[in-house]
């Protein structure tokens, strides 16, 4: 997912990476904007082929924002 909720506001994955780096991995509570379950931020790949994004901590097949492998 491209965005997540943090403290009641929607943020981009790039903002999420910065927050996580600033505050530490365990102290940032990101949530899926659709199902509100916990999410984690993933840094962009060094090659640039995969942009920064959020993923659910635990797979949630009931959420339309869950990652579907190609």
JSON list of N, CA and C in Angstrom, two decimals:
[
{"chain": "A", "resi": 1, "resn": "UNK", "atom": "N", "xyz": [0.84, -1.17, 0.00]},
{"chain": "A", "resi": 1, "resn": "UNK", "atom": "CA", "xyz": [0.00, 0.00, 0.00]},
{"chain": "A", "resi": 1, "resn": "UNK", "atom": "C", "xyz": [0.89, 1.24, 0.00]},
{"chain": "A", "resi": 2, "resn": "UNK", "atom": "N", "xyz": [0.43, 2.28, -0.62]},
{"chain": "A", "resi": 2, "resn": "UNK", "atom": "CA", "xyz": [1.24, 3.48, -0.79]},
{"chain": "A", "resi": 2, "resn": "UNK", "atom": "C", "xyz": [1.19, 4.41, 0.42]},
{"chain": "A", "resi": 3, "resn": "UNK", "atom": "N", "xyz": [0.10, 4.31, 1.20]},
{"chain": "A", "resi": 3, "resn": "UNK", "atom": "CA", "xyz": [-0.06, 5.17, 2.37]},
{"chain": "A", "resi": 3, "resn": "UNK", "atom": "C", "xyz": [-0.47, 4.33, 3.57]},
{"chain": "A", "resi": 4, "resn": "UNK", "atom": "N", "xyz": [-0.36, 4.93, 4.74]},
{"chain": "A", "resi": 4, "resn": "UNK", "atom": "CA", "xyz": [-0.83, 4.31, 5.98]},
{"chain": "A", "resi": 4, "resn": "UNK", "atom": "C", "xyz": [-1.27, 5.42, 6.93]},
{"chain": "A", "resi": 5, "resn": "UNK", "atom": "N", "xyz": [-1.97, 5.02, 7.96]},
{"chain": "A", "resi": 5, "resn": "UNK", "atom": "CA", "xyz": [-2.41, 5.97, 8.97]},
{"chain": "A", "resi": 5, "resn": "UNK", "atom": "C", "xyz": [-1.38, 6.02, 10.09]},
{"chain": "A", "resi": 6, "resn": "UNK", "atom": "N", "xyz": [-1.10, 7.22, 10.55]},
{"chain": "A", "resi": 6, "resn": "UNK", "atom": "CA", "xyz": [-0.22, 7.42, 11.69]},
{"chain": "A", "resi": 6, "resn": "UNK", "atom": "C", "xyz": [-0.76, 8.60, 12.48]},
{"chain": "A", "resi": 7, "resn": "UNK", "atom": "N", "xyz": [-1.15, 8.35, 13.71]},
{"chain": "A", "resi": 7, "resn": "UNK", "atom": "CA", "xyz": [-1.73, 9.39, 14.58]},
{"chain": "A", "resi": 7, "resn": "UNK", "atom": "C", "xyz": [-2.89, 10.11, 13.88]},
{"chain": "A", "resi": 8, "resn": "UNK", "atom": "N", "xyz": [-3.80, 9.33, 13.33]},
{"chain": "A", "resi": 8, "resn": "UNK", "atom": "CA", "xyz": [-5.03, 9.83, 12.70]},
{"chain": "A", "resi": 8, "resn": "UNK", "atom": "C", "xyz": [-4.82, 10.63, 11.42]},
{"chain": "A", "resi": 9, "resn": "UNK", "atom": "N", "xyz": [-3.65, 10.50, 10.80]},
{"chain": "A", "resi": 9, "resn": "UNK", "atom": "CA", "xyz": [-3.48, 11.17, 9.51]},
{"chain": "A", "resi": 9, "resn": "UNK", "atom": "C", "xyz": [-2.80, 10.21, 8.54]},
{"chain": "A", "resi": 10, "resn": "UNK", "atom": "N", "xyz": [-3.16, 10.36, 7.28]},
{"chain": "A", "resi": 10, "resn": "UNK", "atom": "CA", "xyz": [-2.60, 9.49, 6.25]},
{"chain": "A", "resi": 10, "resn": "UNK", "atom": "C", "xyz": [-1.24, 10.02, 5.82]},
{"chain": "A", "resi": 11, "resn": "UNK", "atom": "N", "xyz": [-0.25, 9.13, 5.78]},
{"chain": "A", "resi": 11, "resn": "UNK", "atom": "CA", "xyz": [1.11, 9.53, 5.40]},
{"chain": "A", "resi": 11, "resn": "UNK", "atom": "C", "xyz": [1.59, 8.64, 4.25]},
{"chain": "A", "resi": 12, "resn": "UNK", "atom": "N", "xyz": [2.57, 9.15, 3.52]},
{"chain": "A", "resi": 12, "resn": "UNK", "atom": "CA", "xyz": [3.17, 8.37, 2.43]},
{"chain": "A", "resi": 12, "resn": "UNK", "atom": "C", "xyz": [4.21, 7.41, 2.99]},
{"chain": "A", "resi": 13, "resn": "UNK", "atom": "N", "xyz": [4.58, 6.45, 2.18]},
{"chain": "A", "resi": 13, "resn": "UNK", "atom": "CA", "xyz": [5.60, 5.48, 2.60]},
{"chain": "A", "resi": 13, "resn": "UNK", "atom": "C", "xyz": [6.94, 6.19, 2.83]},
{"chain": "A", "resi": 14, "resn": "UNK", "atom": "N", "xyz": [7.26, 7.18, 2.04]},
{"chain": "A", "resi": 14, "resn": "UNK", "atom": "CA", "xyz": [8.51, 7.92, 2.24]},
{"chain": "A", "resi": 14, "resn": "UNK", "atom": "C", "xyz": [8.52, 8.61, 3.60]},
{"chain": "A", "resi": 15, "resn": "UNK", "atom": "N", "xyz": [7.38, 9.19, 3.99]},
{"chain": "A", "resi": 15, "resn": "UNK", "atom": "CA", "xyz": [7.27, 9.80, 5.31]},
{"chain": "A", "resi": 15, "resn": "UNK", "atom": "C", "xyz": [7.40, 8.73, 6.40]},
{"chain": "A", "resi": 16, "resn": "UNK", "atom": "N", "xyz": [6.83, 7.54, 6.15]},
{"chain": "A", "resi": 16, "resn": "UNK", "atom": "CA", "xyz": [6.90, 6.45, 7.10]},
{"chain": "A", "resi": 16, "resn": "UNK", "atom": "C", "xyz": [8.33, 5.98, 7.32]},
{"chain": "A", "resi": 17, "resn": "UNK", "atom": "N", "xyz": [9.11, 5.90, 6.25]},
{"chain": "A", "resi": 17, "resn": "UNK", "atom": "CA", "xyz": [10.52, 5.49, 6.38]},
{"chain": "A", "resi": 17, "resn": "UNK", "atom": "C", "xyz": [11.26, 6.51, 7.25]},
{"chain": "A", "resi": 18, "resn": "UNK", "atom": "N", "xyz": [11.04, 7.79, 6.98]},
{"chain": "A", "resi": 18, "resn": "UNK", "atom": "CA", "xyz": [11.70, 8.84, 7.78]},
{"chain": "A", "resi": 18, "resn": "UNK", "atom": "C", "xyz": [11.30, 8.75, 9.25]},
{"chain": "A", "resi": 19, "resn": "UNK", "atom": "N", "xyz": [10.01, 8.57, 9.53]},
{"chain": "A", "resi": 19, "resn": "UNK", "atom": "CA", "xyz": [9.54, 8.45, 10.92]},
{"chain": "A", "resi": 19, "resn": "UNK", "atom": "C", "xyz": [10.15, 7.25, 11.62]},
{"chain": "A", "resi": 20, "resn": "UNK", "atom": "N", "xyz": [10.17, 6.12, 10.93]},
{"chain": "A", "resi": 20, "resn": "UNK", "atom": "CA", "xyz": [10.74, 4.91, 11.53]},
{"chain": "A", "resi": 20, "resn": "UNK", "atom": "C", "xyz": [12.22, 5.10, 11.83]},
{"chain": "A", "resi": 21, "resn": "UNK", "atom": "N", "xyz": [12.94, 5.72, 10.90]},
{"chain": "A", "resi": 21, "resn": "UNK", "atom": "CA", "xyz": [14.37, 5.95, 11.11]},
{"chain": "A", "resi": 21, "resn": "UNK", "atom": "C", "xyz": [14.62, 6.91, 12.27]},
{"chain": "A", "resi": 22, "resn": "UNK", "atom": "N", "xyz": [13.75, 7.90, 12.41]},
{"chain": "A", "resi": 22, "resn": "UNK", "atom": "CA", "xyz": [13.85, 8.90, 13.47]},
{"chain": "A", "resi": 22, "resn": "UNK", "atom": "C", "xyz": [13.51, 8.32, 14.85]},
{"chain": "A", "resi": 23, "resn": "UNK", "atom": "N", "xyz": [12.41, 7.58, 14.91]},
{"chain": "A", "resi": 23, "resn": "UNK", "atom": "CA", "xyz": [11.84, 7.16, 16.19]},
{"chain": "A", "resi": 23, "resn": "UNK", "atom": "C", "xyz": [12.20, 5.75, 16.60]},
{"chain": "A", "resi": 24, "resn": "UNK", "atom": "N", "xyz": [12.67, 4.94, 15.70]},
{"chain": "A", "resi": 24, "resn": "UNK", "atom": "CA", "xyz": [12.94, 3.54, 16.02]},
{"chain": "A", "resi": 24, "resn": "UNK", "atom": "C", "xyz": [11.83, 2.64, 15.55]},
{"chain": "A", "resi": 25, "resn": "UNK", "atom": "N", "xyz": [12.20, 1.47, 15.18]},
{"chain": "A", "resi": 25, "resn": "UNK", "atom": "CA", "xyz": [11.29, 0.50, 14.56]},
{"chain": "A", "resi": 25, "resn": "UNK", "atom": "C", "xyz": [10.07, 0.17, 15.43]},
{"chain": "A", "resi": 26, "resn": "UNK", "atom": "N", "xyz": [10.25, 0.03, 16.72]},
{"chain": "A", "resi": 26, "resn": "UNK", "atom": "CA", "xyz": [9.17, -0.44, 17.59]},
{"chain": "A", "resi": 26, "resn": "UNK", "atom": "C", "xyz": [8.22, 0.67, 18.07]},
{"chain": "A", "resi": 27, "resn": "UNK", "atom": "N", "xyz": [8.62, 1.92, 17.93]},
{"chain": "A", "resi": 27, "resn": "UNK", "atom": "CA", "xyz": [7.82, 2.99, 18.52]},
{"chain": "A", "resi": 27, "resn": "UNK", "atom": "C", "xyz": [6.86, 3.66, 17.54]},
{"chain": "A", "resi": 28, "resn": "UNK", "atom": "N", "xyz": [6.79, 3.20, 16.31]},
{"chain": "A", "resi": 28, "resn": "UNK", "atom": "CA", "xyz": [5.90, 3.82, 15.33]},
{"chain": "A", "resi": 28, "resn": "UNK", "atom": "C", "xyz": [4.75, 2.86, 15.03]},
{"chain": "A", "resi": 29, "resn": "UNK", "atom": "N", "xyz": [3.52, 3.33, 15.23]},
{"chain": "A", "resi": 29, "resn": "UNK", "atom": "CA", "xyz": [2.33, 2.51, 15.04]},
{"chain": "A", "resi": 29, "resn": "UNK", "atom": "C", "xyz": [1.63, 2.92, 13.75]},
{"chain": "A", "resi": 30, "resn": "UNK", "atom": "N", "xyz": [2.00, 2.26, 12.64]},
{"chain": "A", "resi": 30, "resn": "UNK", "atom": "CA", "xyz": [1.34, 2.49, 11.36]},
{"chain": "A", "resi": 30, "resn": "UNK", "atom": "C", "xyz": [0.14, 1.57, 11.25]},
{"chain": "A", "resi": 31, "resn": "UNK", "atom": "N", "xyz": [-0.92, 2.04, 10.61]},
{"chain": "A", "resi": 31, "resn": "UNK", "atom": "CA", "xyz": [-2.14, 1.26, 10.42]},
{"chain": "A", "resi": 31, "resn": "UNK", "atom": "C", "xyz": [-2.60, 1.34, 8.97]},
{"chain": "A", "resi": 32, "resn": "UNK", "atom": "N", "xyz": [-3.16, 0.24, 8.49]},
{"chain": "A", "resi": 32, "resn": "UNK", "atom": "CA", "xyz": [-3.73, 0.21, 7.15]},
{"chain": "A", "resi": 32, "resn": "UNK", "atom": "C", "xyz": [-4.89, 1.20, 7.09]},
{"chain": "A", "resi": 33, "resn": "UNK", "atom": "N", "xyz": [-4.96, 2.04, 6.04]},
{"chain": "A", "resi": 33, "resn": "UNK", "atom": "CA", "xyz": [-6.05, 3.01, 5.97]},
{"chain": "A", "resi": 33, "resn": "UNK", "atom": "C", "xyz": [-7.42, 2.38, 5.73]},
{"chain": "A", "resi": 34, "resn": "UNK", "atom": "N", "xyz": [-7.45, 1.13, 5.28]},
{"chain": "A", "resi": 34, "resn": "UNK", "atom": "CA", "xyz": [-8.73, 0.48, 5.01]},
{"chain": "A", "resi": 34, "resn": "UNK", "atom": "C", "xyz": [-9.20, -0.39, 6.18]},
{"chain": "A", "resi": 35, "resn": "UNK", "atom": "N", "xyz": [-8.37, -1.35, 6.61]},
{"chain": "A", "resi": 35, "resn": "UNK", "atom": "CA", "xyz": [-8.81, -2.30, 7.64]},
{"chain": "A", "resi": 35, "resn": "UNK", "atom": "C", "xyz": [-8.31, -1.92, 9.03]},
{"chain": "A", "resi": 36, "resn": "UNK", "atom": "N", "xyz": [-7.41, -0.96, 9.12]},
{"chain": "A", "resi": 36, "resn": "UNK", "atom": "CA", "xyz": [-6.87, -0.43, 10.38]},
{"chain": "A", "resi": 36, "resn": "UNK", "atom": "C", "xyz": [-6.02, -1.43, 11.17]},
{"chain": "A", "resi": 37, "resn": "UNK", "atom": "N", "xyz": [-5.59, -2.51, 10.53]},
{"chain": "A", "resi": 37, "resn": "UNK", "atom": "CA", "xyz": [-4.69, -3.45, 11.18]},
{"chain": "A", "resi": 37, "resn": "UNK", "atom": "C", "xyz": [-3.25, -2.92, 11.09]},
{"chain": "A", "resi": 38, "resn": "UNK", "atom": "N", "xyz": [-2.36, -3.39, 11.96]},
{"chain": "A", "resi": 38, "resn": "UNK", "atom": "CA", "xyz": [-0.98, -2.89, 11.95]},
{"chain": "A", "resi": 38, "resn": "UNK", "atom": "C", "xyz": [-0.28, -3.10, 10.61]},
{"chain": "A", "resi": 39, "resn": "UNK", "atom": "N", "xyz": [0.54, -2.12, 10.27]},
{"chain": "A", "resi": 39, "resn": "UNK", "atom": "CA", "xyz": [1.30, -2.17, 9.02]},
{"chain": "A", "resi": 39, "resn": "UNK", "atom": "C", "xyz": [2.76, -1.83, 9.32]},
{"chain": "A", "resi": 40, "resn": "UNK", "atom": "N", "xyz": [3.63, -2.24, 8.41]},
{"chain": "A", "resi": 40, "resn": "UNK", "atom": "CA", "xyz": [5.05, -1.91, 8.53]},
{"chain": "A", "resi": 40, "resn": "UNK", "atom": "C", "xyz": [5.49, -1.23, 7.24]},
{"chain": "A", "resi": 41, "resn": "UNK", "atom": "N", "xyz": [6.47, -0.37, 7.36]},
{"chain": "A", "resi": 41, "resn": "UNK", "atom": "CA", "xyz": [6.96, 0.34, 6.19]},
{"chain": "A", "resi": 41, "resn": "UNK", "atom": "C", "xyz": [8.18, -0.38, 5.64]},
{"chain": "A", "resi": 42, "resn": "UNK", "atom": "N", "xyz": [8.27, -0.41, 4.33]},
{"chain": "A", "resi": 42, "resn": "UNK", "atom": "CA", "xyz": [9.38, -1.05, 3.64]},
{"chain": "A", "resi": 42, "resn": "UNK", "atom": "C", "xyz": [10.11, 0.02, 2.82]},
{"chain": "A", "resi": 43, "resn": "UNK", "atom": "N", "xyz": [11.41, 0.07, 2.98]},
{"chain": "A", "resi": 43, "resn": "UNK", "atom": "CA", "xyz": [12.24, 1.05, 2.26]},
{"chain": "A", "resi": 43, "resn": "UNK", "atom": "C", "xyz": [12.25, 0.72, 0.76]},
{"chain": "A", "resi": 44, "resn": "UNK", "atom": "N", "xyz": [12.46, 1.72, -0.08]},
{"chain": "A", "resi": 44, "resn": "UNK", "atom": "CA", "xyz": [12.59, 1.51, -1.53]},
{"chain": "A", "resi": 44, "resn": "UNK", "atom": "C", "xyz": [13.84, 0.66, -1.80]},
{"chain": "A", "resi": 45, "resn": "UNK", "atom": "N", "xyz": [13.78, -0.13, -2.86]},
{"chain": "A", "resi": 45, "resn": "UNK", "atom": "CA", "xyz": [14.95, -0.94, -3.21]},
{"chain": "A", "resi": 45, "resn": "UNK", "atom": "C", "xyz": [16.06, -0.03, -3.73]},
{"chain": "A", "resi": 46, "resn": "UNK", "atom": "N", "xyz": [17.29, -0.47, -3.55]},
{"chain": "A", "resi": 46, "resn": "UNK", "atom": "CA", "xyz": [18.44, 0.33, -4.00]},
{"chain": "A", "resi": 46, "resn": "UNK", "atom": "C", "xyz": [18.44, 0.53, -5.50]},
{"chain": "A", "resi": 47, "resn": "UNK", "atom": "N", "xyz": [17.91, -0.46, -6.23]},
{"chain": "A", "resi": 47, "resn": "UNK", "atom": "CA", "xyz": [17.88, -0.35, -7.69]},
{"chain": "A", "resi": 47, "resn": "UNK", "atom": "C", "xyz": [16.78, 0.59, -8.17]},
{"chain": "A", "resi": 48, "resn": "UNK", "atom": "N", "xyz": [15.84, 0.90, -7.27]},
{"chain": "A", "resi": 48, "resn": "UNK", "atom": "CA", "xyz": [14.73, 1.76, -7.64]},
{"chain": "A", "resi": 48, "resn": "UNK", "atom": "C", "xyz": [13.58, 1.02, -8.30]},
{"chain": "A", "resi": 49, "resn": "UNK", "atom": "N", "xyz": [13.70, -0.31, -8.39]},
{"chain": "A", "resi": 49, "resn": "UNK", "atom": "CA", "xyz": [12.64, -1.08, -9.04]},
{"chain": "A", "resi": 49, "resn": "UNK", "atom": "C", "xyz": [11.40, -1.24, -8.16]},
{"chain": "A", "resi": 50, "resn": "UNK", "atom": "N", "xyz": [11.57, -1.11, -6.84]},
{"chain": "A", "resi": 50, "resn": "UNK", "atom": "CA", "xyz": [10.44, -1.21, -5.92]},
{"chain": "A", "resi": 50, "resn": "UNK", "atom": "C", "xyz": [10.42, 0.05, -5.04]},
{"chain": "A", "resi": 51, "resn": "UNK", "atom": "N", "xyz": [9.38, 0.86, -5.15]},
{"chain": "A", "resi": 51, "resn": "UNK", "atom": "CA", "xyz": [9.30, 2.07, -4.33]},
{"chain": "A", "resi": 51, "resn": "UNK", "atom": "C", "xyz": [9.00, 1.73, -2.87]},
{"chain": "A", "resi": 52, "resn": "UNK", "atom": "N", "xyz": [9.22, 2.68, -1.99]},
{"chain": "A", "resi": 52, "resn": "UNK", "atom": "CA", "xyz": [8.86, 2.51, -0.58]},
{"chain": "A", "resi": 52, "resn": "UNK", "atom": "C", "xyz": [7.36, 2.23, -0.51]},
{"chain": "A", "resi": 53, "resn": "UNK", "atom": "N", "xyz": [6.97, 1.37, 0.44]},
{"chain": "A", "resi": 53, "resn": "UNK", "atom": "CA", "xyz": [5.56, 1.01, 0.58]},
{"chain": "A", "resi": 53, "resn": "UNK", "atom": "C", "xyz": [5.30, 0.44, 1.97]},
{"chain": "A", "resi": 54, "resn": "UNK", "atom": "N", "xyz": [4.04, 0.28, 2.28]},
{"chain": "A", "resi": 54, "resn": "UNK", "atom": "CA", "xyz": [3.63, -0.35, 3.53]},
{"chain": "A", "resi": 54, "resn": "UNK", "atom": "C", "xyz": [3.10, -1.74, 3.24]},
{"chain": "A", "resi": 55, "resn": "UNK", "atom": "N", "xyz": [3.23, -2.64, 4.21]},
{"chain": "A", "resi": 55, "resn": "UNK", "atom": "CA", "xyz": [2.66, -3.98, 4.14]},
{"chain": "A", "resi": 55, "resn": "UNK", "atom": "C", "xyz": [1.98, -4.26, 5.47]},
{"chain": "A", "resi": 56, "resn": "UNK", "atom": "N", "xyz": [0.94, -5.09, 5.45]},
{"chain": "A", "resi": 56, "resn": "UNK", "atom": "CA", "xyz": [0.32, -5.54, 6.69]},
{"chain": "A", "resi": 56, "resn": "UNK", "atom": "C", "xyz": [1.34, -6.35, 7.48]},
{"chain": "A", "resi": 57, "resn": "UNK", "atom": "N", "xyz": [1.32, -6.24, 8.81]},
{"chain": "A", "resi": 57, "resn": "UNK", "atom": "CA", "xyz": [2.19, -7.08, 9.63]},
{"chain": "A", "resi": 57, "resn": "UNK", "atom": "C", "xyz": [1.84, -8.55, 9.39]},
{"chain": "A", "resi": 58, "resn": "UNK", "atom": "N", "xyz": [0.57, -8.85, 9.44]},
{"chain": "A", "resi": 58, "resn": "UNK", "atom": "CA", "xyz": [0.07, -10.21, 9.18]},
{"chain": "A", "resi": 58, "resn": "UNK", "atom": "C", "xyz": [-0.86, -10.13, 7.98]},
{"chain": "A", "resi": 59, "resn": "UNK", "atom": "N", "xyz": [-0.72, -11.08, 7.09]},
{"chain": "A", "resi": 59, "resn": "UNK", "atom": "CA", "xyz": [-1.54, -11.08, 5.87]},
{"chain": "A", "resi": 59, "resn": "UNK", "atom": "C", "xyz": [-3.02, -11.00, 6.23]},
{"chain": "A", "resi": 60, "resn": "UNK", "atom": "N", "xyz": [-3.74, -10.16, 5.51]},
{"chain": "A", "resi": 60, "resn": "UNK", "atom": "CA", "xyz": [-5.17, -9.98, 5.72]},
{"chain": "A", "resi": 60, "resn": "UNK", "atom": "C", "xyz": [-5.85, -10.06, 4.36]},
{"chain": "A", "resi": 61, "resn": "UNK", "atom": "N", "xyz": [-6.29, -11.24, 3.97]},
{"chain": "A", "resi": 61, "resn": "UNK", "atom": "CA", "xyz": [-6.89, -11.43, 2.65]},
{"chain": "A", "resi": 61, "resn": "UNK", "atom": "C", "xyz": [-8.25, -10.75, 2.51]},
{"chain": "A", "resi": 62, "resn": "UNK", "atom": "N", "xyz": [-8.79, -10.21, 3.59]},
{"chain": "A", "resi": 62, "resn": "UNK", "atom": "CA", "xyz": [-10.08, -9.52, 3.52]},
{"chain": "A", "resi": 62, "resn": "UNK", "atom": "C", "xyz": [-9.92, -8.04, 3.19]},
{"chain": "A", "resi": 63, "resn": "UNK", "atom": "N", "xyz": [-8.70, -7.56, 3.13]},
{"chain": "A", "resi": 63, "resn": "UNK", "atom": "CA", "xyz": [-8.44, -6.15, 2.84]},
{"chain": "A", "resi": 63, "resn": "UNK", "atom": "C", "xyz": [-8.05, -6.02, 1.36]},
{"chain": "A", "resi": 64, "resn": "UNK", "atom": "N", "xyz": [-8.63, -5.06, 0.68]},
{"chain": "A", "resi": 64, "resn": "UNK", "atom": "CA", "xyz": [-8.32, -4.89, -0.75]},
{"chain": "A", "resi": 64, "resn": "UNK", "atom": "C", "xyz": [-6.92, -4.32, -0.97]},
{"chain": "A", "resi": 65, "resn": "UNK", "atom": "N", "xyz": [-6.28, -3.83, 0.08]},
{"chain": "A", "resi": 65, "resn": "UNK", "atom": "CA", "xyz": [-4.94, -3.25, -0.06]},
{"chain": "A", "resi": 65, "resn": "UNK", "atom": "C", "xyz": [-3.83, -4.25, 0.18]},
{"chain": "A", "resi": 66, "resn": "UNK", "atom": "N", "xyz": [-4.15, -5.50, 0.43]},
{"chain": "A", "resi": 66, "resn": "UNK", "atom": "CA", "xyz": [-3.13, -6.53, 0.67]},
{"chain": "A", "resi": 66, "resn": "UNK", "atom": "C", "xyz": [-2.33, -6.75, -0.63]},
{"chain": "A", "resi": 67, "resn": "UNK", "atom": "N", "xyz": [-1.06, -7.02, -0.46]},
{"chain": "A", "resi": 67, "resn": "UNK", "atom": "CA", "xyz": [-0.17, -7.26, -1.62]},
{"chain": "A", "resi": 67, "resn": "UNK", "atom": "C", "xyz": [-0.50, -8.62, -2.24]},
{"chain": "A", "resi": 68, "resn": "UNK", "atom": "N", "xyz": [-0.69, -8.63, -3.55]},
{"chain": "A", "resi": 68, "resn": "UNK", "atom": "CA", "xyz": [-0.91, -9.87, -4.29]},
{"chain": "A", "resi": 68, "resn": "UNK", "atom": "C", "xyz": [0.28, -10.11, -5.20]},
{"chain": "A", "resi": 69, "resn": "UNK", "atom": "N", "xyz": [1.05, -11.16, -4.94]},
{"chain": "A", "resi": 69, "resn": "UNK", "atom": "CA", "xyz": [2.22, -11.44, -5.79]},
{"chain": "A", "resi": 69, "resn": "UNK", "atom": "C", "xyz": [1.80, -11.66, -7.24]},
{"chain": "A", "resi": 70, "resn": "UNK", "atom": "N", "xyz": [2.66, -11.26, -8.12]},
{"chain": "A", "resi": 70, "resn": "UNK", "atom": "CA", "xyz": [2.35, -11.39, -9.56]},
{"chain": "A", "resi": 70, "resn": "UNK", "atom": "C", "xyz": [2.62, -12.78, -10.03]}
]
